[in-house]
Tab-separated table of C-alpha atoms in Angstrom:
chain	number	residue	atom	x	y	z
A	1	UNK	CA	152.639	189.117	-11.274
A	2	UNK	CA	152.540	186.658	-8.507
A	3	UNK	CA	150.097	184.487	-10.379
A	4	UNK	CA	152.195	184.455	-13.174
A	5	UNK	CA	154.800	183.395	-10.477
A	6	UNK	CA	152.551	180.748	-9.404
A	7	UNK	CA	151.553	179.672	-12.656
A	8	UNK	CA	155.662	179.261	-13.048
A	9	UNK	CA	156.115	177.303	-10.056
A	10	UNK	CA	153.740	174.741	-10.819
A	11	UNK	CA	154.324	174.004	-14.251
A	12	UNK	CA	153.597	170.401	-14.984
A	13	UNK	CA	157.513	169.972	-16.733
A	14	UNK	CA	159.004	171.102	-13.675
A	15	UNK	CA	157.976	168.888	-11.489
A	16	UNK	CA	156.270	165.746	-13.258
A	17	UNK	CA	157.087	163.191	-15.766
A	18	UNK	CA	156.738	164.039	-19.588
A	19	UNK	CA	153.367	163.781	-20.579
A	20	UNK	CA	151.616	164.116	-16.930
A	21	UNK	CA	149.873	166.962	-15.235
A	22	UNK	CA	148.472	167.486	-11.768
A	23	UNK	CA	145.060	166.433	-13.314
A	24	UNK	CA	146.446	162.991	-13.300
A	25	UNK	CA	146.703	162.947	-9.547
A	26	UNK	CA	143.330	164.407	-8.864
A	27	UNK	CA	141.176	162.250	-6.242
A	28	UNK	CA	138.687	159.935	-8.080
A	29	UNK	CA	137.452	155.739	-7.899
A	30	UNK	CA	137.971	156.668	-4.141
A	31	UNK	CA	142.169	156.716	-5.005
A	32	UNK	CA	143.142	159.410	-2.828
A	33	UNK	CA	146.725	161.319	-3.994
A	34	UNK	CA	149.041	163.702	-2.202
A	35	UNK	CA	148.422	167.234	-2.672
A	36	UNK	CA	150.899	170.561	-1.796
A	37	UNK	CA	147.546	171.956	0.272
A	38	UNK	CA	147.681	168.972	3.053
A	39	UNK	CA	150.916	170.254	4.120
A	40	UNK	CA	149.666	173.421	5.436
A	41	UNK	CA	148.172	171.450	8.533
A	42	UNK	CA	151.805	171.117	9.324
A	43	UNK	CA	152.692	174.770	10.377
A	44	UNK	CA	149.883	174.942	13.278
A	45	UNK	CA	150.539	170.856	14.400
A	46	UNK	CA	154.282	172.222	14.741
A	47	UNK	CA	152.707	174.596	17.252
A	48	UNK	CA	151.024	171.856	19.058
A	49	UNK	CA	154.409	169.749	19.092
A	50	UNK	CA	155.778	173.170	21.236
A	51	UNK	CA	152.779	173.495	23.745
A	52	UNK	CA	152.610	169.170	23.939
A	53	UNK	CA	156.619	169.340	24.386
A	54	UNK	CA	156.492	171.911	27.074
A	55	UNK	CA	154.216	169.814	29.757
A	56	UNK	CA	156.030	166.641	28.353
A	57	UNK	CA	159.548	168.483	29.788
A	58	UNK	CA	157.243	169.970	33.103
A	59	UNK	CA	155.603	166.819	33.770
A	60	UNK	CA	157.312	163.753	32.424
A	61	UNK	CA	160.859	164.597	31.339
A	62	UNK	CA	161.712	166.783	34.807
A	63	UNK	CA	160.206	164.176	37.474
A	64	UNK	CA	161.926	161.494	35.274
A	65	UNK	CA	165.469	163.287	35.784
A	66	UNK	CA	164.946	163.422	39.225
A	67	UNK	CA	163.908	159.851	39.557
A	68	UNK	CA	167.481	159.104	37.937
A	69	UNK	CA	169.416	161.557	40.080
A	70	UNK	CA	170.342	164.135	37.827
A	71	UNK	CA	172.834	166.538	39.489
A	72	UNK	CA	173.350	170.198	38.705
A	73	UNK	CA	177.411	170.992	38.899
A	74	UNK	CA	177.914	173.934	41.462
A	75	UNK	CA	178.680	176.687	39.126
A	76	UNK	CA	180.731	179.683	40.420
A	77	UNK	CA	178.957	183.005	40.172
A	78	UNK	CA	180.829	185.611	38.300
A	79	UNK	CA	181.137	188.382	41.012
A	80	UNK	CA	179.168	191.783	39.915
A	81	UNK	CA	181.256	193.898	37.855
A	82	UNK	CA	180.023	196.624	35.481
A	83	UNK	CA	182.655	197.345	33.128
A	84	UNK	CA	183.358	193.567	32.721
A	85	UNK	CA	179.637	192.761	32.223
A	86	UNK	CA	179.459	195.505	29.403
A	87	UNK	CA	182.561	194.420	27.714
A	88	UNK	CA	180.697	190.756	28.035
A	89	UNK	CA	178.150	191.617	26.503
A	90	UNK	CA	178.903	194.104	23.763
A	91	UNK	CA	182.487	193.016	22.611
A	92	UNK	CA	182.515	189.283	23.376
A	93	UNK	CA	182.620	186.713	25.616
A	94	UNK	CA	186.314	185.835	25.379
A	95	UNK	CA	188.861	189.061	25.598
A	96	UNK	CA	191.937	188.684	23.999
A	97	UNK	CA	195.305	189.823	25.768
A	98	UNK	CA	195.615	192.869	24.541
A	99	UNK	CA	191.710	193.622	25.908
A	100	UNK	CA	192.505	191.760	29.131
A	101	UNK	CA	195.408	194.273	29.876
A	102	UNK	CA	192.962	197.694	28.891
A	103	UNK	CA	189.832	196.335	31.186
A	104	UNK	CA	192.591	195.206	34.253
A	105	UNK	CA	193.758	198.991	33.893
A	106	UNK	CA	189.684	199.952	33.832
A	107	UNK	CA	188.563	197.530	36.439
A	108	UNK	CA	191.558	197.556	38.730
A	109	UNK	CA	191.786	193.926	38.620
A	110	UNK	CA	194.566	191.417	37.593
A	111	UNK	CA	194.872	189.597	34.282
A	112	UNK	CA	194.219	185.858	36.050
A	113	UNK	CA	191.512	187.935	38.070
A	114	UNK	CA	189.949	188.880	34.261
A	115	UNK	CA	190.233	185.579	32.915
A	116	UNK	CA	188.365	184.176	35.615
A	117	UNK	CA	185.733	185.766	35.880
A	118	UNK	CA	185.053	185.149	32.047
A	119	UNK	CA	185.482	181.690	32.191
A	120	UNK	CA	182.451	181.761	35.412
A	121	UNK	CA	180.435	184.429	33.280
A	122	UNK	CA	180.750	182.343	30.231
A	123	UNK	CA	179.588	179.288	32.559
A	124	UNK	CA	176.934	180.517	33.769
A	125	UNK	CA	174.988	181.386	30.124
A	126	UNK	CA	176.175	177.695	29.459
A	127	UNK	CA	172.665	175.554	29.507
A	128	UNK	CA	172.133	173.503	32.601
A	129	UNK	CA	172.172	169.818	32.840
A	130	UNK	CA	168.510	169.753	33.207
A	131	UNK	CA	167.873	171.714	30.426
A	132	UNK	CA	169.894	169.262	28.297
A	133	UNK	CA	168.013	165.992	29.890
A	134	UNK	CA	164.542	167.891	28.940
A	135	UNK	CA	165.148	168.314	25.651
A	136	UNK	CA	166.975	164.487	24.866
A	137	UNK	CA	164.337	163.031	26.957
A	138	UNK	CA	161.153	164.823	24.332
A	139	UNK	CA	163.540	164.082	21.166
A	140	UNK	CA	164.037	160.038	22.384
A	141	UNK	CA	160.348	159.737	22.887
A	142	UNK	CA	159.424	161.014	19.565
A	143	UNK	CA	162.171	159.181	18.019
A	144	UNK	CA	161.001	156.122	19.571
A	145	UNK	CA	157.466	156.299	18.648
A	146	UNK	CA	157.787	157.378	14.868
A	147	UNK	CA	160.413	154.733	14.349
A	148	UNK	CA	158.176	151.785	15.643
A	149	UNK	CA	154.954	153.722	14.084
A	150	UNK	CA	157.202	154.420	10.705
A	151	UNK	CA	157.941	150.640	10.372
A	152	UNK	CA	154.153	149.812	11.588
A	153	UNK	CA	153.543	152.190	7.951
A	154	UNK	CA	155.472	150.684	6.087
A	155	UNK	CA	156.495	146.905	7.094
A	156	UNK	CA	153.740	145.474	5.289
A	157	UNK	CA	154.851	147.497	1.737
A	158	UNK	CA	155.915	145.200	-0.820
A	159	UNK	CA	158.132	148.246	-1.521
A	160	UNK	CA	160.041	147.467	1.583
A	161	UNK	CA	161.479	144.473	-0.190
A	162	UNK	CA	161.770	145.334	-3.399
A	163	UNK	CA	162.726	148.834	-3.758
A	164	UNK	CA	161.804	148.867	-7.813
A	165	UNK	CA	158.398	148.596	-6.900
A	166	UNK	CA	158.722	152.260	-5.238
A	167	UNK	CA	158.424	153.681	-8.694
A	168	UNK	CA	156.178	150.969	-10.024
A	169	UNK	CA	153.065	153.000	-11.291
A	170	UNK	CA	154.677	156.483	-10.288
A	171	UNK	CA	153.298	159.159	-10.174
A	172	UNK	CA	149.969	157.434	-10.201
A	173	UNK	CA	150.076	156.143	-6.521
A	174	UNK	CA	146.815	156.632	-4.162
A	175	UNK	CA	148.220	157.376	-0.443
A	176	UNK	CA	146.462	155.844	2.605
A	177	UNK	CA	145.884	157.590	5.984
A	178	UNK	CA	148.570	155.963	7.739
A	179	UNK	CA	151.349	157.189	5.205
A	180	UNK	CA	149.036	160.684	5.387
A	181	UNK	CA	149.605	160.811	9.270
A	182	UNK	CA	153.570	159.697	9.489
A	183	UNK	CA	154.448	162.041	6.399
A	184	UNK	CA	152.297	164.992	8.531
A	185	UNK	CA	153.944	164.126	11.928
A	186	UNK	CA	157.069	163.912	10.701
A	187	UNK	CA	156.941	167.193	8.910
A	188	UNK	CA	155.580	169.049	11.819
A	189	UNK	CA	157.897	167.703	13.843
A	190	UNK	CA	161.155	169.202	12.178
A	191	UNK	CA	159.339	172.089	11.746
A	192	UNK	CA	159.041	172.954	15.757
A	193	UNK	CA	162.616	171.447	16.053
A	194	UNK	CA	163.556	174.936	13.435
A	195	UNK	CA	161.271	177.181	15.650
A	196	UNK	CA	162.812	175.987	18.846
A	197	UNK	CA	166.203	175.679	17.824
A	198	UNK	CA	167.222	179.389	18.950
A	199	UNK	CA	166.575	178.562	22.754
A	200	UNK	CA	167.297	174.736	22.303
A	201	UNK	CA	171.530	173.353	23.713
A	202	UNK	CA	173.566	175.690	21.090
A	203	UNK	CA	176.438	173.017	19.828
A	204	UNK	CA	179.439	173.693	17.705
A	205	UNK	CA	176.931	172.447	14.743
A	206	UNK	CA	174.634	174.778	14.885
A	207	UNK	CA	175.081	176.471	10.921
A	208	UNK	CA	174.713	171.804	9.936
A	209	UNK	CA	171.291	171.920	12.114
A	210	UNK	CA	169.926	174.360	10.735
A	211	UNK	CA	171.043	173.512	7.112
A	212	UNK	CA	169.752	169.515	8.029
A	213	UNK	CA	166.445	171.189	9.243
A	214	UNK	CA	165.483	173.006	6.444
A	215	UNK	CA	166.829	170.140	3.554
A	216	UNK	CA	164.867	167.720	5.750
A	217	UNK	CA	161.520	170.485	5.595
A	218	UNK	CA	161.946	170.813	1.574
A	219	UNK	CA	162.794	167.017	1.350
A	220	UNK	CA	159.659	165.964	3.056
A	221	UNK	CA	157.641	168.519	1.450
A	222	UNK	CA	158.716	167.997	-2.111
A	223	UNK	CA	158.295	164.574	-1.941
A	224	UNK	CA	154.859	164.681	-0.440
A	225	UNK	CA	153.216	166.909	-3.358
A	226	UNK	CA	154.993	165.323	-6.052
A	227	UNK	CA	154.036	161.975	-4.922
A	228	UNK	CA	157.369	160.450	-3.661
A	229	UNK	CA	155.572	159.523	-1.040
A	230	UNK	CA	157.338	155.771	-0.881
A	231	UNK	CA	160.637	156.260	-1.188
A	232	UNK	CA	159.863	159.602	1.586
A	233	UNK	CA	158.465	156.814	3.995
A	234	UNK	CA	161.602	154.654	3.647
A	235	UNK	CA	164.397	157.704	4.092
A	236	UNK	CA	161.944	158.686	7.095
A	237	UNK	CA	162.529	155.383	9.002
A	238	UNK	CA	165.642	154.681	7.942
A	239	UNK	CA	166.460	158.051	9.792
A	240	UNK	CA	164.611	157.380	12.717
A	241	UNK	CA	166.370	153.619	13.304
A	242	UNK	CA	168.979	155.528	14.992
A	243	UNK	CA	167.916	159.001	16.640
A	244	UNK	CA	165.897	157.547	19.531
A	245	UNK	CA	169.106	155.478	20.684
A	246	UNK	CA	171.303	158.506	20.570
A	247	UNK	CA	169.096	160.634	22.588
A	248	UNK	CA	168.997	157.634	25.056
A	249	UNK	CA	172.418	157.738	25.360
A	250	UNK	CA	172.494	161.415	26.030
A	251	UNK	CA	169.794	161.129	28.806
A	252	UNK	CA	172.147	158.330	30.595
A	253	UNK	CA	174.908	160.625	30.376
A	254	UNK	CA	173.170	163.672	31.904
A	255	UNK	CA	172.265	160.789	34.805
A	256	UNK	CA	175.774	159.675	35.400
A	257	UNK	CA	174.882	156.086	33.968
A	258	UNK	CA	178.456	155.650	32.453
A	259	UNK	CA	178.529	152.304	31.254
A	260	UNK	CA	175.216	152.184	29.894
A	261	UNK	CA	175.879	155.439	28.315
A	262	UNK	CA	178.942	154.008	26.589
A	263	UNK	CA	177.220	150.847	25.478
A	264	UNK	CA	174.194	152.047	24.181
A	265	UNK	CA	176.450	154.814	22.193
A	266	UNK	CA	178.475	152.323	20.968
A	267	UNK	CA	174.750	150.246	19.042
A	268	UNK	CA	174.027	153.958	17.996
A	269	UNK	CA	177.600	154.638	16.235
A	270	UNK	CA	176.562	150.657	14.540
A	271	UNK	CA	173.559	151.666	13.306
A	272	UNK	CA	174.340	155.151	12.209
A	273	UNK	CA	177.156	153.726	10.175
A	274	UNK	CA	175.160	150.642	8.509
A	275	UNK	CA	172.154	153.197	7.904
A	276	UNK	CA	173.675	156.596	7.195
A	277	UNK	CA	176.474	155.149	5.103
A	278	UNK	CA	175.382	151.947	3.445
A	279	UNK	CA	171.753	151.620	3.467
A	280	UNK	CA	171.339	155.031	2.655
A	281	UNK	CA	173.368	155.920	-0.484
A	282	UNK	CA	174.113	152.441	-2.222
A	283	UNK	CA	170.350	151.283	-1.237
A	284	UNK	CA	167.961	153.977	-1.079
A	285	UNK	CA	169.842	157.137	-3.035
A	286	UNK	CA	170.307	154.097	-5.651
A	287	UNK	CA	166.748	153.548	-5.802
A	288	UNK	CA	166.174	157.486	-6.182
A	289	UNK	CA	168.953	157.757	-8.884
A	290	UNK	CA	168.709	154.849	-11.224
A	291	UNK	CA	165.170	153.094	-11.420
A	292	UNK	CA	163.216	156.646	-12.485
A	293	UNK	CA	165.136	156.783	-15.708
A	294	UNK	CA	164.170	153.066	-16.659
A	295	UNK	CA	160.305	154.732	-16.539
A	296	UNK	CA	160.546	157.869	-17.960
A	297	UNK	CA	163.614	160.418	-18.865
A	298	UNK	CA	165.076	162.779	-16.287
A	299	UNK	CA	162.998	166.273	-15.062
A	300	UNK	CA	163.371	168.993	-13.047
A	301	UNK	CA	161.970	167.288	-9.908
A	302	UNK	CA	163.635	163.934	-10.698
A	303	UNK	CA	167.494	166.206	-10.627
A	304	UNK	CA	165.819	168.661	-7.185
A	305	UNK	CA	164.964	165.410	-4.998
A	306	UNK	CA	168.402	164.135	-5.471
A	307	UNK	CA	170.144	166.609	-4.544
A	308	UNK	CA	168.509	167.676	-1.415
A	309	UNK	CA	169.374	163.496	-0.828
A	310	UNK	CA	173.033	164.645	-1.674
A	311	UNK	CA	172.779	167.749	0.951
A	312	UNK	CA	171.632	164.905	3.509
A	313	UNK	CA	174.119	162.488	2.710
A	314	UNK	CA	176.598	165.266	3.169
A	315	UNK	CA	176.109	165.734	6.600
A	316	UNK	CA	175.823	162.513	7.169
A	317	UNK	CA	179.322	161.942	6.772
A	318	UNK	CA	180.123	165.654	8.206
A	319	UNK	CA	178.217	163.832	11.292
A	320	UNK	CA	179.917	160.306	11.003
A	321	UNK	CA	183.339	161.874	11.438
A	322	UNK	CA	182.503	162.457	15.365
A	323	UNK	CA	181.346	159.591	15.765
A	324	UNK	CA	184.387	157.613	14.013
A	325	UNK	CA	186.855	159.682	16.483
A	326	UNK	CA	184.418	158.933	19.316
A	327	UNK	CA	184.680	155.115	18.296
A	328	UNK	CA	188.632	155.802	17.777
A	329	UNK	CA	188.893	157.017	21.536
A	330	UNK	CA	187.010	154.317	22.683
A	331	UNK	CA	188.812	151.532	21.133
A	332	UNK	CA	192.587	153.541	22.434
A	333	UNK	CA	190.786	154.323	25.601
A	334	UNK	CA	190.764	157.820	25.865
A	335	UNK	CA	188.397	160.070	27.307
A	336	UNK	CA	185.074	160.514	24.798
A	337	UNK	CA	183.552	163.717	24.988
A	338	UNK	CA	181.069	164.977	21.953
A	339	UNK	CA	183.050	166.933	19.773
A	340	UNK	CA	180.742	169.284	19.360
A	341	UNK	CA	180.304	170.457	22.689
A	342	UNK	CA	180.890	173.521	24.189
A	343	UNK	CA	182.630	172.012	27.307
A	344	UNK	CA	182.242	174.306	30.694
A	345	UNK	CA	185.938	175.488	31.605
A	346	UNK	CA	187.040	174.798	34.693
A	347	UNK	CA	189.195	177.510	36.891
A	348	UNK	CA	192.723	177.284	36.224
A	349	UNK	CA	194.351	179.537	39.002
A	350	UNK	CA	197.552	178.483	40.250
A	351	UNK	CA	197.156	175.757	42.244
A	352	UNK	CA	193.362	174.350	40.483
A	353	UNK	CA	194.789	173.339	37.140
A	354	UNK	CA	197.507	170.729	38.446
A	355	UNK	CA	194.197	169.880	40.810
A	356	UNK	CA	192.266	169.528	37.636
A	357	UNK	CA	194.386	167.527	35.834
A	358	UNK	CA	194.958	165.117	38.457
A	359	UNK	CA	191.188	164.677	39.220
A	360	UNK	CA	190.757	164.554	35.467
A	361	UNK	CA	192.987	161.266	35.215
A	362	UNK	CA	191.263	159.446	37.842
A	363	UNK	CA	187.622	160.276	36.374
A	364	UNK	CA	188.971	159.083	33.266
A	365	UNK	CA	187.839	155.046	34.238
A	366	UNK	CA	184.885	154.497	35.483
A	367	UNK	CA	184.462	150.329	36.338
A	368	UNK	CA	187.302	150.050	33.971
A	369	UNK	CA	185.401	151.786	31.251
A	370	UNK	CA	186.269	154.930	29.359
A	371	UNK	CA	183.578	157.622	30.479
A	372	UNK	CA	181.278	159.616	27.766
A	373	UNK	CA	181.171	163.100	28.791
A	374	UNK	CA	178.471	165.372	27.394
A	375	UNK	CA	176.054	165.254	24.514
A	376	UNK	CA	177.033	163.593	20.732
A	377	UNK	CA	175.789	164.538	17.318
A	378	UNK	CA	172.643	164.830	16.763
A	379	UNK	CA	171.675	163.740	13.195
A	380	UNK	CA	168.582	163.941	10.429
């Protein structure tokens, strides 16, 4: 049964050109070709990506936040209460009225006394700012360093300036150890990002991380063993052009480094934009789309790599409507916060929330600049 399965799932039709089978991309001549049984390095280098970023966010990421003065906000303990912790934890961390009213007649408390304390329980599960430095300081330096290694891969292609010559010769294209290690690095790389994404910052996004994660995973993968291993080196850096300066922008946030923040998100949103949403589907999904079929008709593969290029391409946009409305508050001057944030509530007692508001509108310049508040979108 399951090698009948496996028989299935690698039938030459499926994912091939007519007339081509995996024999065809067998080493020989000393032309070495992509094969599904390299990518199972990937799984245990993913492990080595979680023990290398663990002393990266000990050792580098930690000393580096306090070299740029990151400051912890003074939280406000929720006081010990049992019958309030249970309900917390067992119906949910925001009680609606009718709730509020049974647990003040349990707990002996007042409504505003209820509230409260949720909004300080529900605080303090929120991740610190430290935690949230760590992990954009460990996602810019690997952005950094696969972008410039990427285009180090790849800059010297003659497929980088003439995208027909992607499929020129497909499938019969020999791979070198460069485009071996990026594809491999890459790959292991979004595959600890899915194993640490339980305990990673939990954002509004989560269900479009997850879904970008995996599509990204299959993407990569399916393009490695079926040999769309150019055009896989091109979406990979194209990606990458804009990650690293997004998680820079994040890590000058968490530091209080307003205007750079702002600036540097600003070159991110410009990039993103020209990459995500020009380069990227009337450039490169072009080049996936149209100049196959002018080789050989349409297959199985040919229709699966497109659309897990569509999935992508949908979240890009799901991702470039933040940012637009980010963009939109900066240009009206408004206050930018990343609108997928879970923002930590402030108290609101009589008395704090016409305090709030007030403090709010004079945090709301900073050198005559609108502040960014919190983390953005993170994308690809």
């Amino acid at each position: 049964m399951l090698q009948t399965l496996y028989d299935h799932f690698w039938w030459d039709r499926l994912w091939l050109p007519v007339n081509l089978t995996w024999a065809d991309l067998e080493d020989r001549d000393g032309r070495v070709y992509a094969k599904a049984s390299d990518l199972y390095i990937t799984l245990p280098l993913a492990l080595v990506f979680l023990v290398i970023r663990y002393f990266f966010e000990l050792y580098v990421a930690t000393p580096l936040a306090a070299l740029l003065n990151v400051k912890e906000k003074t939280r406000l303990r929720a006081p010990p209460n049992v019958t309030l912790e249970h309900f917390y934890l067992t119906n949910g961390k925001q009680p609606k009225q009718v709730e509020v009213e049974l647990l003040s007649r349990q707990s002996g408390l007042s409504g505003r006394q209820i509230e409260r304390w949720f909004r300080r329980r529900r605080n303090q599960d929120r991740p610190s700012l430290l935690k949230k430095f760590r992990e954009a300081s460990w996602r810019f330096t690997f952005y950094l360093i696969a972008f410039v290694a990427g285009m180090a891969v790849i800059v010297d292609k003659p497929w980088f300036y003439d995208l027909r010559k992607v499929w020129e010769g497909y499938p019969i294209q020999s791979i070198v150890p460069s485009q071996y290690w990026y594809y491999m690095i890459e790959l292991s790389f979004y595959w600890s990002l899915l194993f640490s994404i339980a305990s990673d910052v939990k954002r509004k996004d989560f269900k479009e991380q997850i879904i970008h994660h995996v599509a990204t995973i299959i993407l990569l993968s399916f393009s490695w063993f079926a040999n769309y291993v150019r055009a896989g080196t091109l979406i990979m850096a194209l990606h990458d052009s804009s990650d690293y300066l997004l998680e820079s922008a994040k890590m000058f946030n968490y530091a209080g480094w307003k205007n750079t923040c702002n600036n540097i998100f600003i070159v991110f949103a410009i990039v993103f934009i020209i990459t995500r949403l020009v380069i990227m589907p009337f450039w490169i999904l072009h080049c996936t789309l149209v100049y196959p079929l002018e080789l050989y008709p349409a297959f199985f593969g040919y229709y699966f790599f497109n659309i897990m290029m569509a999935v992508l391409q949908m979240l890009h946009i799901f991702w470039a409507y933040f940012i637009l409305r980010m963009a939109h508050k900066f240009i009206t001057g408004k206050l930018v916060e990343d609108e997928r944030s879970d923002r930590e509530e402030t108290e609101s007692s009589e008395g704090e929330e016409a305090a709030a508001g007030a403090g709010a509108k004079s945090r709301l310049l900073s050198n005559g600049h609108p502040i960014l508040n919190n983390n953005h979108p993170k994308n690809d």
